[in-house]
């Protein structure tokens, strides 16, 4: 049986020289790789009591929905601004080059609900920090965040101090 790392395609010098791009699409394109990724991420939730799974557009949907389905939990999407049809709350956050904005439906999370965040990658942590603020702003409590991959050299965990953060694969660089 292959290890999950063997399914991740590494592309040197992309998007710029000196960077190794970790491509999740090679995991998605292989039925065994996809199943293994979901199973390993779901394993990180053993013993965790929670009410909802939250995932950001779009790869958080890919991994979060099957986990929510398997564990019979609701899935709550966090999307880019302007993509959700009902009343939303939003947060703007800094990117390396500029800003971005995320939204969630105002009625998606109730006061006191325990939330797990699922996503494919933690890099600088900015998106993850913004999601935590959105969830907590609605009264939810983030009890765990699970990522398929982590780029440890970018120190994204630093923005999630005090939270239970786990990744299936940790790469030391950027």
mmCIF file of N, CA, C and O in Angstrom, residues 45 48-54 64-76 113-116:
data_model
loop_
_atom_site.group_PDB
_atom_site.id
_atom_site.type_symbol
_atom_site.label_atom_id
_atom_site.label_comp_id
_atom_site.label_asym_id
_atom_site.label_seq_id
_atom_site.Cartn_x
_atom_site.Cartn_y
_atom_site.Cartn_z
ATOM 1 N N UNK A 45 -9.944 12.936 13.789
ATOM 2 C CA UNK A 45 -11.124 13.369 14.543
ATOM 3 C C UNK A 45 -11.599 12.342 15.562
ATOM 4 O O UNK A 45 -12.567 12.591 16.276
ATOM 5 N N UNK A 48 -12.923 13.261 19.153
ATOM 6 C CA UNK A 48 -13.265 14.691 19.188
ATOM 7 C C UNK A 48 -14.784 14.828 19.147
ATOM 8 O O UNK A 48 -15.433 14.283 18.259
ATOM 9 N N UNK A 49 -15.331 15.539 20.111
ATOM 10 C CA UNK A 49 -16.771 15.792 20.123
ATOM 11 C C UNK A 49 -17.035 17.089 19.378
ATOM 12 O O UNK A 49 -16.484 18.133 19.728
ATOM 13 N N UNK A 50 -17.874 17.013 18.339
ATOM 14 C CA UNK A 50 -18.164 18.209 17.553
ATOM 15 C C UNK A 50 -19.542 18.080 16.918
ATOM 16 O O UNK A 50 -20.101 16.989 16.819
ATOM 17 N N UNK A 51 -20.058 19.242 16.499
ATOM 18 C CA UNK A 51 -21.400 19.316 15.938
ATOM 19 C C UNK A 51 -21.411 19.543 14.432
ATOM 20 O O UNK A 51 -22.339 19.108 13.747
ATOM 21 N N UNK A 52 -20.418 20.260 13.913
ATOM 22 C CA UNK A 52 -20.401 20.686 12.517
ATOM 23 C C UNK A 52 -19.020 20.535 11.906
ATOM 24 O O UNK A 52 -18.005 20.699 12.597
ATOM 25 N N UNK A 53 -18.995 20.312 10.585
ATOM 26 C CA UNK A 53 -17.761 20.381 9.810
ATOM 27 C C UNK A 53 -17.852 21.636 8.950
ATOM 28 O O UNK A 53 -18.862 21.855 8.273
ATOM 29 N N UNK A 54 -16.801 22.442 8.978
ATOM 30 C CA UNK A 54 -16.719 23.646 8.154
ATOM 31 C C UNK A 54 -15.532 23.490 7.221
ATOM 32 O O UNK A 54 -14.478 22.985 7.616
ATOM 33 N N UNK A 64 -13.954 18.059 3.175
ATOM 34 C CA UNK A 64 -14.877 18.209 4.297
ATOM 35 C C UNK A 64 -16.200 17.492 4.128
ATOM 36 O O UNK A 64 -16.721 16.897 5.069
ATOM 37 N N UNK A 65 -16.767 17.536 2.919
ATOM 38 C CA UNK A 65 -18.080 16.913 2.701
ATOM 39 C C UNK A 65 -18.045 15.402 2.930
ATOM 40 O O UNK A 65 -18.911 14.873 3.637
ATOM 41 N N UNK A 66 -17.077 14.656 2.372
ATOM 42 C CA UNK A 66 -17.105 13.211 2.644
ATOM 43 C C UNK A 66 -16.900 12.875 4.121
ATOM 44 O O UNK A 66 -17.486 11.911 4.625
ATOM 45 N N UNK A 67 -16.105 13.674 4.813
ATOM 46 C CA UNK A 67 -15.902 13.440 6.244
ATOM 47 C C UNK A 67 -17.202 13.718 7.000
ATOM 48 O O UNK A 67 -17.611 12.927 7.854
ATOM 49 N N UNK A 68 -17.865 14.822 6.665
ATOM 50 C CA UNK A 68 -19.157 15.130 7.296
ATOM 51 C C UNK A 68 -20.159 14.016 7.017
ATOM 52 O O UNK A 68 -20.869 13.568 7.918
ATOM 53 N N UNK A 69 -20.198 13.552 5.783
ATOM 54 C CA UNK A 69 -21.112 12.471 5.400
ATOM 55 C C UNK A 69 -20.799 11.200 6.191
ATOM 56 O O UNK A 69 -21.704 10.583 6.763
ATOM 57 N N UNK A 70 -19.534 10.811 6.219
ATOM 58 C CA UNK A 70 -19.143 9.583 6.924
ATOM 59 C C UNK A 70 -19.502 9.627 8.398
ATOM 60 O O UNK A 70 -19.849 8.603 8.992
ATOM 61 N N UNK A 71 -19.395 10.804 9.014
ATOM 62 C CA UNK A 71 -19.625 10.945 10.452
ATOM 63 C C UNK A 71 -21.034 11.469 10.763
ATOM 64 O O UNK A 71 -21.343 11.748 11.918
ATOM 65 N N UNK A 72 -21.861 11.588 9.728
ATOM 66 C CA UNK A 72 -23.241 12.060 9.845
ATOM 67 C C UNK A 72 -23.318 13.404 10.580
ATOM 68 O O UNK A 72 -24.039 13.568 11.568
ATOM 69 N N UNK A 73 -22.540 14.363 10.076
ATOM 70 C CA UNK A 73 -22.530 15.727 10.605
ATOM 71 C C UNK A 73 -22.890 16.690 9.480
ATOM 72 O O UNK A 73 -22.601 16.430 8.308
ATOM 73 N N UNK A 74 -23.467 17.842 9.807
ATOM 74 C CA UNK A 74 -23.719 18.856 8.780
ATOM 75 C C UNK A 74 -22.394 19.437 8.271
ATOM 76 O O UNK A 74 -21.405 19.493 9.010
ATOM 77 N N UNK A 75 -22.406 19.889 7.016
ATOM 78 C CA UNK A 75 -21.252 20.573 6.438
ATOM 79 C C UNK A 75 -21.638 22.029 6.173
ATOM 80 O O UNK A 75 -22.673 22.304 5.558
ATOM 81 N N UNK A 76 -20.799 22.945 6.634
ATOM 82 C CA UNK A 76 -21.043 24.376 6.468
ATOM 83 C C UNK A 76 -19.950 24.945 5.554
ATOM 84 O O UNK A 76 -18.768 24.890 5.894
ATOM 85 N N UNK A 113 -22.086 25.845 19.369
ATOM 86 C CA UNK A 113 -21.808 24.655 18.562
ATOM 87 C C UNK A 113 -20.300 24.445 18.419
ATOM 88 O O UNK A 113 -19.539 25.399 18.256
ATOM 89 N N UNK A 114 -19.921 23.177 18.490
ATOM 90 C CA UNK A 114 -18.503 22.791 18.386
ATOM 91 C C UNK A 114 -18.195 22.489 16.915
ATOM 92 O O UNK A 114 -18.901 21.694 16.288
ATOM 93 N N UNK A 115 -17.138 23.114 16.421
ATOM 94 C CA UNK A 115 -16.848 23.107 14.995
ATOM 95 C C UNK A 115 -15.467 22.520 14.718
ATOM 96 O O UNK A 115 -14.499 22.820 15.424
ATOM 97 N N UNK A 116 -15.404 21.715 13.650
ATOM 98 C CA UNK A 116 -14.143 21.209 13.111
ATOM 99 C C UNK A 116 -13.950 21.865 11.748
ATOM 100 O O UNK A 116 -14.880 21.905 10.942
#
